[in-house]
CSV table of C-alpha atoms in Angstrom, one decimal:
chain,number,residue,atom,x,y,z
A,182,UNK,CA,-52.0,-12.5,10.6
A,183,UNK,CA,-53.8,-14.5,13.1
A,184,UNK,CA,-55.6,-12.8,15.6
A,185,UNK,CA,-57.1,-14.4,19.0
A,186,UNK,CA,-60.6,-15.6,18.9
A,187,UNK,CA,-61.4,-16.6,22.3
A,188,UNK,CA,-63.7,-14.4,23.8
A,189,UNK,CA,-65.3,-16.1,27.0
A,190,UNK,CA,-68.9,-15.7,27.6
A,191,UNK,CA,-70.0,-15.1,23.6
A,192,UNK,CA,-72.7,-16.9,22.1
A,193,UNK,CA,-71.9,-18.6,18.7
A,194,UNK,CA,-73.0,-15.9,16.1
A,195,UNK,CA,-72.1,-12.8,18.4
A,196,UNK,CA,-68.4,-14.6,18.5
A,197,UNK,CA,-68.2,-14.9,15.4
A,198,UNK,CA,-69.4,-11.5,14.3
A,199,UNK,CA,-67.0,-10.7,17.0
A,200,UNK,CA,-64.1,-12.3,15.1
A,201,UNK,CA,-65.0,-10.7,11.7
A,202,UNK,CA,-65.0,-7.1,12.9
A,203,UNK,CA,-61.3,-7.3,15.4
A,204,UNK,CA,-60.1,-9.7,12.2
A,205,UNK,CA,-60.8,-6.0,9.8
A,206,UNK,CA,-59.7,-3.8,12.6
A,207,UNK,CA,-56.0,-6.0,13.1
A,208,UNK,CA,-55.6,-5.8,9.3
A,209,UNK,CA,-56.0,-2.2,8.5
A,210,UNK,CA,-54.1,-0.8,11.5
A,211,UNK,CA,-51.4,-3.7,12.4
A,212,UNK,CA,-49.6,-3.9,9.4
A,213,UNK,CA,-49.3,0.0,9.4
A,214,UNK,CA,-48.6,0.3,13.4
A,215,UNK,CA,-45.1,-2.7,12.6
A,216,UNK,CA,-44.1,-0.3,9.3
A,217,UNK,CA,-44.2,2.5,12.0
A,218,UNK,CA,-42.2,0.4,14.7
A,219,UNK,CA,-39.7,-0.6,11.7
A,220,UNK,CA,-38.6,2.2,10.9
A,221,UNK,CA,-38.6,4.1,15.1
A,222,UNK,CA,-36.6,1.5,16.1
A,223,UNK,CA,-34.1,0.9,13.3
A,224,UNK,CA,-33.8,4.7,13.4
A,225,UNK,CA,-33.3,4.2,17.0
A,226,UNK,CA,-30.2,1.3,17.5
A,227,UNK,CA,-28.5,1.4,13.3
A,228,UNK,CA,-25.9,3.8,15.8
A,229,UNK,CA,-25.2,-0.2,16.3
A,230,UNK,CA,-24.0,-0.3,12.7
A,231,UNK,CA,-22.8,3.3,12.4
A,232,UNK,CA,-20.2,2.2,15.4
A,233,UNK,CA,-18.5,0.2,13.0
A,234,UNK,CA,-17.1,2.8,11.2
A,235,UNK,CA,-17.9,6.1,12.4
A,236,UNK,CA,-15.7,5.2,15.6
A,237,UNK,CA,-12.2,5.5,13.3
A,238,UNK,CA,-13.3,8.2,11.3
A,239,UNK,CA,-14.1,10.6,14.6
A,240,UNK,CA,-11.5,8.6,17.1
A,241,UNK,CA,-14.2,8.4,19.2
A,242,UNK,CA,-14.2,5.8,22.3
A,243,UNK,CA,-16.0,3.6,23.3
A,244,UNK,CA,-17.0,5.3,26.1
A,245,UNK,CA,-18.1,7.8,23.6
A,246,UNK,CA,-20.8,5.6,21.4
A,247,UNK,CA,-21.7,3.7,25.0
A,248,UNK,CA,-22.9,7.5,25.8
A,249,UNK,CA,-24.0,8.3,22.7
A,250,UNK,CA,-26.2,5.7,22.1
A,251,UNK,CA,-28.0,6.0,25.7
A,252,UNK,CA,-27.9,9.6,25.8
A,253,UNK,CA,-30.9,8.9,23.8
A,254,UNK,CA,-33.2,7.2,26.5
A,255,UNK,CA,-32.3,10.7,28.6
A,256,UNK,CA,-34.6,13.0,25.9
A,257,UNK,CA,-36.6,9.6,25.6
A,258,UNK,CA,-37.6,10.3,29.1
A,259,UNK,CA,-37.5,13.5,30.1
A,260,UNK,CA,-41.3,13.8,27.5
A,261,UNK,CA,-42.9,10.3,27.2
A,262,UNK,CA,-45.0,10.9,30.1
A,263,UNK,CA,-46.0,14.9,28.6
A,264,UNK,CA,-46.1,13.2,25.0
A,265,UNK,CA,-48.5,10.5,25.8
A,266,UNK,CA,-51.2,13.0,27.9
A,267,UNK,CA,-50.6,15.3,24.8
A,268,UNK,CA,-51.7,11.9,22.4
A,269,UNK,CA,-54.8,10.8,25.0
A,270,UNK,CA,-56.7,14.3,24.8
A,271,UNK,CA,-56.4,15.1,20.8
A,272,UNK,CA,-56.2,11.7,19.3
A,273,UNK,CA,-52.8,9.2,18.5
A,274,UNK,CA,-53.1,10.8,13.8
A,275,UNK,CA,-51.6,13.8,14.0
A,276,UNK,CA,-49.5,13.3,17.3
A,277,UNK,CA,-47.8,10.1,16.5
A,278,UNK,CA,-47.7,11.8,12.5
A,279,UNK,CA,-46.0,14.6,14.0
A,280,UNK,CA,-43.1,12.0,16.4
A,281,UNK,CA,-42.5,10.4,13.1
A,282,UNK,CA,-42.3,13.5,11.2
A,283,UNK,CA,-39.3,15.2,13.4
A,284,UNK,CA,-37.5,11.7,14.7
A,285,UNK,CA,-37.0,11.2,10.7
A,286,UNK,CA,-35.4,14.5,10.1
A,287,UNK,CA,-33.5,14.4,13.3
A,288,UNK,CA,-31.9,10.6,12.5
A,289,UNK,CA,-30.5,11.8,8.7
A,290,UNK,CA,-29.2,15.0,10.0
A,291,UNK,CA,-26.8,12.3,12.6
A,292,UNK,CA,-25.0,12.2,9.0
A,293,UNK,CA,-23.8,15.5,10.2
A,294,UNK,CA,-22.1,14.7,13.3
A,295,UNK,CA,-18.6,15.9,13.3
A,296,UNK,CA,-17.4,15.7,17.7
A,297,UNK,CA,-18.3,14.2,20.8
A,298,UNK,CA,-20.8,17.0,21.8
A,299,UNK,CA,-22.6,16.4,18.0
A,300,UNK,CA,-23.3,12.9,18.8
A,301,UNK,CA,-24.6,13.7,22.1
A,302,UNK,CA,-26.8,16.6,21.0
A,303,UNK,CA,-28.3,14.6,18.0
A,304,UNK,CA,-28.8,12.1,20.0
A,305,UNK,CA,-30.3,13.1,23.0
A,306,UNK,CA,-33.3,15.4,20.4
A,307,UNK,CA,-33.6,12.2,18.5
A,308,UNK,CA,-34.9,11.2,21.8
A,309,UNK,CA,-36.4,14.1,22.4
A,310,UNK,CA,-38.6,13.8,18.9
A,311,UNK,CA,-40.1,10.2,19.3
A,312,UNK,CA,-40.7,10.3,23.2
A,313,UNK,CA,-44.1,9.5,23.5
A,314,UNK,CA,-44.3,7.0,19.9
A,315,UNK,CA,-43.8,3.9,21.8
A,316,UNK,CA,-46.5,4.2,25.0
A,317,UNK,CA,-48.5,6.2,22.6
A,318,UNK,CA,-49.3,3.0,20.5
A,319,UNK,CA,-49.8,0.9,23.4
A,320,UNK,CA,-52.1,3.3,24.9
A,321,UNK,CA,-54.0,3.2,21.1
A,322,UNK,CA,-54.1,-0.9,21.4
A,323,UNK,CA,-56.1,-0.1,24.1
A,324,UNK,CA,-58.7,1.7,22.4
A,325,UNK,CA,-59.1,-0.8,19.7
A,326,UNK,CA,-59.1,-4.5,21.5
A,327,UNK,CA,-59.8,-5.6,25.0
A,328,UNK,CA,-57.5,-7.6,27.1
A,329,UNK,CA,-57.6,-11.1,25.8
A,330,UNK,CA,-57.2,-10.5,22.4
A,331,UNK,CA,-54.4,-7.2,23.2
A,332,UNK,CA,-51.9,-9.5,24.0
A,333,UNK,CA,-51.3,-11.3,20.7
A,334,UNK,CA,-52.1,-8.2,18.8
A,335,UNK,CA,-49.4,-6.1,20.6
A,336,UNK,CA,-46.6,-9.0,20.1
A,337,UNK,CA,-47.5,-8.6,16.0
A,338,UNK,CA,-46.6,-4.6,17.1
A,339,UNK,CA,-43.1,-6.0,18.7
A,340,UNK,CA,-42.5,-8.3,16.1
A,341,UNK,CA,-41.3,-4.9,14.0
A,342,UNK,CA,-38.3,-5.4,16.6
A,343,UNK,CA,-36.5,-8.1,15.5
A,344,UNK,CA,-38.0,-7.7,12.1
A,345,UNK,CA,-36.3,-4.5,11.7
A,346,UNK,CA,-32.8,-6.2,12.8
A,347,UNK,CA,-33.4,-8.7,10.0
A,348,UNK,CA,-34.2,-6.4,7.7
A,349,UNK,CA,-32.1,-3.6,9.1
A,350,UNK,CA,-28.6,-5.4,10.0
A,351,UNK,CA,-28.1,-6.7,6.1
A,352,UNK,CA,-29.2,-3.4,5.1
A,353,UNK,CA,-26.8,-1.3,7.3
A,354,UNK,CA,-23.9,-3.7,6.1
A,355,UNK,CA,-24.6,-3.2,2.6
A,356,UNK,CA,-24.8,0.7,3.0
A,357,UNK,CA,-21.5,0.2,5.2
A,358,UNK,CA,-19.9,-1.0,2.3
A,359,UNK,CA,-21.3,-0.4,-1.2
A,360,UNK,CA,-22.3,3.6,-0.6
A,361,UNK,CA,-18.6,4.5,1.3
A,362,UNK,CA,-17.7,7.6,-0.7
A,363,UNK,CA,-20.8,8.3,-2.6
A,364,UNK,CA,-20.7,11.6,-3.3
A,365,UNK,CA,-17.8,12.1,-0.9
A,366,UNK,CA,-20.0,10.8,2.2
A,367,UNK,CA,-18.9,7.6,4.2
A,368,UNK,CA,-20.5,4.6,4.3
A,369,UNK,CA,-22.5,5.1,8.2
A,370,UNK,CA,-23.4,8.9,7.0
A,371,UNK,CA,-25.2,7.5,4.3
A,372,UNK,CA,-26.4,5.1,6.8
A,373,UNK,CA,-28.0,7.1,8.2
A,374,UNK,CA,-29.5,9.5,5.5
A,375,UNK,CA,-31.3,6.0,4.0
A,376,UNK,CA,-32.8,4.8,6.7
A,377,UNK,CA,-34.0,8.9,8.4
A,378,UNK,CA,-35.7,10.4,5.4
A,379,UNK,CA,-38.4,6.8,4.3
A,380,UNK,CA,-39.5,7.6,8.3
A,381,UNK,CA,-41.4,11.4,7.0
A,382,UNK,CA,-42.9,9.6,4.5
A,383,UNK,CA,-44.5,6.2,6.5
A,384,UNK,CA,-45.0,10.2,9.1
A,385,UNK,CA,-47.5,11.5,6.2
A,386,UNK,CA,-49.0,7.6,6.0
A,387,UNK,CA,-50.2,7.6,9.3
A,388,UNK,CA,-51.6,11.1,9.2
A,389,UNK,CA,-53.5,9.4,6.2
A,390,UNK,CA,-54.8,6.4,6.9
A,391,UNK,CA,-54.7,5.8,10.9
A,392,UNK,CA,-58.5,6.4,13.1
A,393,UNK,CA,-58.4,8.0,16.1
A,394,UNK,CA,-60.9,5.9,17.7
A,395,UNK,CA,-63.2,2.9,16.3
A,396,UNK,CA,-66.1,5.6,16.4
A,397,UNK,CA,-63.9,7.4,13.7
A,398,UNK,CA,-63.8,4.1,11.2
A,399,UNK,CA,-66.1,4.5,8.2
A,400,UNK,CA,-64.1,1.1,6.8
A,401,UNK,CA,-66.0,-0.8,9.5
A,402,UNK,CA,-70.3,-0.9,9.6
A,403,UNK,CA,-72.3,0.3,11.9
A,404,UNK,CA,-72.7,-3.1,13.6
A,405,UNK,CA,-68.9,-3.6,13.9
A,406,UNK,CA,-68.4,0.0,15.1
A,407,UNK,CA,-71.2,-0.4,17.7
A,408,UNK,CA,-69.1,-4.3,19.0
A,409,UNK,CA,-66.1,-2.9,19.4
A,410,UNK,CA,-67.4,-0.3,21.4
A,411,UNK,CA,-69.5,-2.1,23.8
A,412,UNK,CA,-66.1,-4.6,24.3
A,413,UNK,CA,-64.3,-2.1,25.3
A,414,UNK,CA,-66.6,-0.2,27.5
A,415,UNK,CA,-67.0,-3.1,29.2
A,416,UNK,CA,-63.8,-4.2,29.7
A,417,UNK,CA,-63.5,-0.2,31.0
A,418,UNK,CA,-65.8,-0.2,33.3
A,419,UNK,CA,-64.0,-3.0,35.6
A,420,UNK,CA,-61.0,-0.2,36.1
A,421,UNK,CA,-61.1,2.4,38.0
A,422,UNK,CA,-60.1,5.4,36.7
A,423,UNK,CA,-57.1,6.5,37.7
A,424,UNK,CA,-55.3,9.4,38.4
A,425,UNK,CA,-52.2,11.4,37.6
A,426,UNK,CA,-51.2,11.7,40.5
A,427,UNK,CA,-52.5,8.2,42.3
A,428,UNK,CA,-50.1,6.9,39.1
A,429,UNK,CA,-47.5,8.2,40.3
A,430,UNK,CA,-47.7,7.1,43.9
A,431,UNK,CA,-48.4,3.1,43.4
A,432,UNK,CA,-46.2,1.0,44.3
A,433,UNK,CA,-47.2,-1.8,42.0
A,434,UNK,CA,-46.7,0.7,38.8
A,435,UNK,CA,-42.7,1.3,40.2
A,436,UNK,CA,-42.4,-2.8,40.5
A,437,UNK,CA,-44.0,-2.4,37.0
A,438,UNK,CA,-41.3,-0.1,36.2
A,439,UNK,CA,-38.7,-1.8,37.7
A,440,UNK,CA,-39.2,-5.1,35.8
A,441,UNK,CA,-39.4,-3.3,32.7
A,442,UNK,CA,-35.8,-1.5,33.2
A,443,UNK,CA,-34.6,-4.9,33.2
A,444,UNK,CA,-36.2,-6.6,30.4
A,445,UNK,CA,-35.5,-3.2,28.1
A,446,UNK,CA,-31.8,-3.8,29.7
A,447,UNK,CA,-31.0,-6.6,27.7
A,448,UNK,CA,-33.1,-5.4,24.8
A,449,UNK,CA,-30.8,-2.9,24.4
A,450,UNK,CA,-27.7,-4.6,25.3
A,451,UNK,CA,-27.9,-6.9,22.2
A,452,UNK,CA,-29.1,-4.5,20.1
A,453,UNK,CA,-26.2,-1.8,20.3
A,454,UNK,CA,-23.3,-4.1,20.7
A,455,UNK,CA,-24.8,-6.8,18.7
A,456,UNK,CA,-22.3,-5.8,15.3
A,457,UNK,CA,-19.1,-5.3,18.0
A,458,UNK,CA,-20.1,-8.8,19.8
A,459,UNK,CA,-19.9,-10.8,16.0
A,460,UNK,CA,-17.1,-9.0,14.9
A,461,UNK,CA,-15.3,-10.0,18.1
A,462,UNK,CA,-16.3,-13.0,16.9
A,463,UNK,CA,-13.9,-13.1,13.7
A,464,UNK,CA,-16.0,-11.4,11.1
A,465,UNK,CA,-15.2,-8.6,9.8
A,466,UNK,CA,-16.7,-7.6,6.3
A,467,UNK,CA,-19.9,-5.3,7.5
A,468,UNK,CA,-22.1,-7.4,5.4
A,469,UNK,CA,-21.2,-10.7,6.7
A,470,UNK,CA,-21.9,-9.0,10.1
A,471,UNK,CA,-25.3,-8.2,8.8
A,472,UNK,CA,-26.2,-11.0,7.9
A,473,UNK,CA,-25.1,-12.9,10.8
A,474,UNK,CA,-27.2,-10.1,12.8
A,475,UNK,CA,-30.4,-11.0,11.4
A,476,UNK,CA,-30.5,-14.4,12.9
A,477,UNK,CA,-31.1,-14.3,16.4
A,478,UNK,CA,-33.8,-11.7,15.4
A,479,UNK,CA,-35.7,-14.2,12.4
A,480,UNK,CA,-35.9,-16.3,16.2
A,481,UNK,CA,-37.1,-13.8,18.3
A,482,UNK,CA,-40.2,-12.9,16.0
A,483,UNK,CA,-41.2,-17.2,16.2
A,484,UNK,CA,-40.2,-16.8,20.3
A,485,UNK,CA,-42.5,-13.8,20.5
A,486,UNK,CA,-45.3,-14.9,18.7
A,487,UNK,CA,-45.6,-18.3,20.1
A,488,UNK,CA,-44.9,-17.0,23.8
A,489,UNK,CA,-47.7,-13.8,23.6
A,490,UNK,CA,-49.9,-17.1,21.9
A,491,UNK,CA,-48.9,-19.1,25.1
A,492,UNK,CA,-50.2,-16.2,27.7
A,493,UNK,CA,-53.3,-15.0,25.6
A,494,UNK,CA,-54.3,-18.9,25.6
A,495,UNK,CA,-53.8,-19.4,29.4
A,496,UNK,CA,-54.6,-15.7,30.5
A,497,UNK,CA,-51.9,-15.8,32.6
A,498,UNK,CA,-48.2,-13.0,31.9
A,499,UNK,CA,-45.9,-13.5,34.7
A,500,UNK,CA,-44.4,-16.9,34.7
A,501,UNK,CA,-44.3,-16.8,30.3
A,502,UNK,CA,-42.5,-13.0,31.0
A,503,UNK,CA,-40.4,-14.7,34.2
A,504,UNK,CA,-39.5,-18.1,32.0
A,505,UNK,CA,-38.7,-15.8,29.3
A,506,UNK,CA,-36.4,-13.4,31.1
A,507,UNK,CA,-35.0,-16.1,32.4
A,508,UNK,CA,-34.0,-17.9,29.1
A,509,UNK,CA,-32.6,-14.4,27.7
A,510,UNK,CA,-29.9,-14.4,30.9
A,511,UNK,CA,-29.2,-17.9,30.2
A,512,UNK,CA,-28.5,-17.8,26.8
A,513,UNK,CA,-26.1,-14.4,27.6
A,514,UNK,CA,-24.0,-16.7,30.2
A,515,UNK,CA,-24.0,-19.2,27.3
A,516,UNK,CA,-22.9,-16.4,24.1
A,517,UNK,CA,-19.8,-15.6,27.2
A,518,UNK,CA,-19.0,-18.8,28.0
A,519,UNK,CA,-18.9,-20.2,24.4
A,520,UNK,CA,-16.9,-16.5,22.8
A,521,UNK,CA,-14.3,-18.7,21.3
A,522,UNK,CA,-16.9,-20.8,19.6
A,523,UNK,CA,-18.0,-18.5,16.5
A,524,UNK,CA,-21.4,-20.8,15.9
A,525,UNK,CA,-21.9,-21.2,19.7
A,526,UNK,CA,-21.4,-17.7,20.4
A,527,UNK,CA,-24.1,-17.1,17.8
A,528,UNK,CA,-26.5,-19.3,19.1
A,529,UNK,CA,-26.2,-18.0,22.4
A,530,UNK,CA,-26.6,-14.5,21.5
A,531,UNK,CA,-29.6,-16.0,19.6
A,532,UNK,CA,-31.7,-18.0,22.4
A,533,UNK,CA,-30.8,-14.7,24.4
A,534,UNK,CA,-32.2,-12.6,21.9
A,535,UNK,CA,-35.6,-14.7,21.7
A,536,UNK,CA,-35.8,-14.9,26.0
A,537,UNK,CA,-35.4,-11.0,25.9
A,538,UNK,CA,-38.4,-10.3,23.0
A,539,UNK,CA,-40.8,-12.7,24.5
A,540,UNK,CA,-40.4,-11.1,27.6
A,541,UNK,CA,-42.4,-8.1,26.5
A,542,UNK,CA,-45.8,-8.7,24.9
A,543,UNK,CA,-46.6,-10.9,27.7
A,544,UNK,CA,-45.4,-7.7,30.1
A,545,UNK,CA,-48.0,-5.4,28.6
A,546,UNK,CA,-50.2,-7.0,29.2
A,547,UNK,CA,-49.7,-6.2,32.3
A,548,UNK,CA,-50.2,-2.7,32.7
A,549,UNK,CA,-52.5,-2.5,30.2
A,550,UNK,CA,-54.6,-4.9,32.7
A,551,UNK,CA,-54.5,-2.9,36.0
A,552,UNK,CA,-54.8,0.7,34.5
A,553,UNK,CA,-57.5,3.0,33.4
A,554,UNK,CA,-58.2,6.6,31.6
A,555,UNK,CA,-55.8,9.3,31.9
A,556,UNK,CA,-54.3,7.3,34.4
A,557,UNK,CA,-53.5,4.4,31.4
A,558,UNK,CA,-51.7,7.0,29.3
A,559,UNK,CA,-49.6,8.2,32.4
A,560,UNK,CA,-49.2,5.1,33.7
A,561,UNK,CA,-48.0,3.3,30.4
A,562,UNK,CA,-45.6,6.6,29.4
A,563,UNK,CA,-44.6,6.4,33.0
A,564,UNK,CA,-43.5,2.8,32.6
A,565,UNK,CA,-42.2,2.4,29.3
A,566,UNK,CA,-39.8,5.9,30.5
A,567,UNK,CA,-38.8,4.4,33.0
A,568,UNK,CA,-38.1,1.0,31.8
A,569,UNK,CA,-36.0,3.0,28.3
A,570,UNK,CA,-33.7,5.0,31.1
A,571,UNK,CA,-32.3,0.9,30.6
A,572,UNK,CA,-31.5,1.9,27.1
A,573,UNK,CA,-28.8,4.7,28.5
A,574,UNK,CA,-27.5,2.7,31.2
A,575,UNK,CA,-26.7,-0.4,29.5
A,576,UNK,CA,-24.4,0.7,26.6
A,577,UNK,CA,-23.0,3.4,28.8
A,578,UNK,CA,-22.0,0.6,30.9
A,579,UNK,CA,-20.9,-1.8,28.1
A,580,UNK,CA,-18.8,0.7,26.6
A,581,UNK,CA,-17.6,1.6,30.1
A,582,UNK,CA,-16.6,-1.8,31.1
A,583,UNK,CA,-15.4,-2.6,27.4
A,584,UNK,CA,-12.8,0.2,28.1
A,585,UNK,CA,-12.1,-1.4,31.1
A,586,UNK,CA,-11.3,-4.9,30.4
A,587,UNK,CA,-11.2,-5.2,26.6
A,588,UNK,CA,-14.5,-7.1,26.4
A,589,UNK,CA,-17.6,-7.1,26.7
A,590,UNK,CA,-17.7,-10.2,28.8
A,591,UNK,CA,-18.4,-8.9,32.0
A,592,UNK,CA,-20.8,-6.6,30.2
A,593,UNK,CA,-23.1,-9.3,29.3
A,594,UNK,CA,-23.2,-11.3,32.7
A,595,UNK,CA,-24.0,-7.7,34.0
A,596,UNK,CA,-27.0,-7.5,32.0
A,597,UNK,CA,-28.1,-11.4,32.3
A,598,UNK,CA,-28.3,-10.6,35.6
A,599,UNK,CA,-30.8,-7.8,35.8
A,600,UNK,CA,-32.9,-10.1,33.4
A,601,UNK,CA,-32.7,-12.4,36.8
A,602,UNK,CA,-33.8,-9.6,38.6
A,603,UNK,CA,-36.4,-8.7,36.4
A,604,UNK,CA,-38.1,-12.4,36.2
A,605,UNK,CA,-38.1,-12.2,40.3
A,606,UNK,CA,-39.6,-8.7,40.5
A,607,UNK,CA,-42.3,-9.8,37.7
A,608,UNK,CA,-43.5,-12.8,39.5
A,609,UNK,CA,-43.8,-10.8,43.0
A,610,UNK,CA,-46.4,-8.6,41.2
A,611,UNK,CA,-50.0,-10.5,41.6
A,612,UNK,CA,-51.5,-13.2,40.0
A,613,UNK,CA,-53.3,-12.2,36.7
A,614,UNK,CA,-56.7,-13.2,38.0
A,615,UNK,CA,-55.9,-11.3,41.0
A,616,UNK,CA,-55.7,-8.4,38.7
A,617,UNK,CA,-58.6,-8.5,36.7
A,618,UNK,CA,-60.9,-8.4,40.1
């Protein structure tokens, strides 16, 4: 794990001491948070693999699937801001543990789906349970890392998204293929159980090992705690204390929410439909689909890390995010144009996934740089919850388009257009230097 060591203005000895402190923090927190997000994202999108068997077993249409996959985000949207305010007030350790235990149990309960109604209800409740997790972690990182170190740390956390695809794709394919019929359960039912219950155990780990603030971290020396507290306080002093009401009225916050909506549309379009797209390329075996789906996610890990590192080095987020989004759009267009050639289509999906994933850690450098106090908790949650409404709209619209045209091509073009719109919007924000003043 490489943590940025650039801290302008610090003399050599203090810089070395500061680097040591932040390296200890990173090694303590990031692996656990990384594991949390792997199981979170896997539980959120494994319905894309369940679709390969569940639709036929339950006689569900593509539109029903798209609505059920997306309705998760309605519950997520409604409870996101309250959840983050609770975390800010009462601490991350207990609240994140509660989130994980409840969503793990609900994810396992997806095995009980029998009809469209039960599918919709459980997906909605899963969104309610998980609400606040992601923005809570983004807020939590601002308690431990100042801005010049945070983008790359955020990228390490967000790398859990592609890693969940690398691990989850082959794992889901194996469960679908080899567990089907065991104890009278379908493969998709086993998948929900075997991927949901471990989340509960990870929630227990969070309760045991996570600390709410650096001041509670007894594994840091007093000097290290003081150094981190000084850095965070200095950064917070440059931000105005933002109140919740002001956040809701801020045009800049709503532009950020629209940008995130566009970027996440591409992400969830790929996440929920990648297995189906690969099957549409002529691959029938669930395990082979899982293995091929890991390729775009593996390349996405690399793209995320290097783009985030470049953004940290240059102290610039807007152009990095815009160019990554345009790369994602180009990859989606290439995937459609080459769908007659399995390998070129997969190359297009890989390029799209790399570009889309690279936007995420760079994007989150913008709101965390602008907002402070309770306003940061509310603003981050608002941006994330509004952006994740695309997790409702993108799968639903792609499903409708698929039912109408019997192809995902037009749906992928729609996602590409949203990414281009997001790139244009992010460039309308003030420059990074202006934002820091």
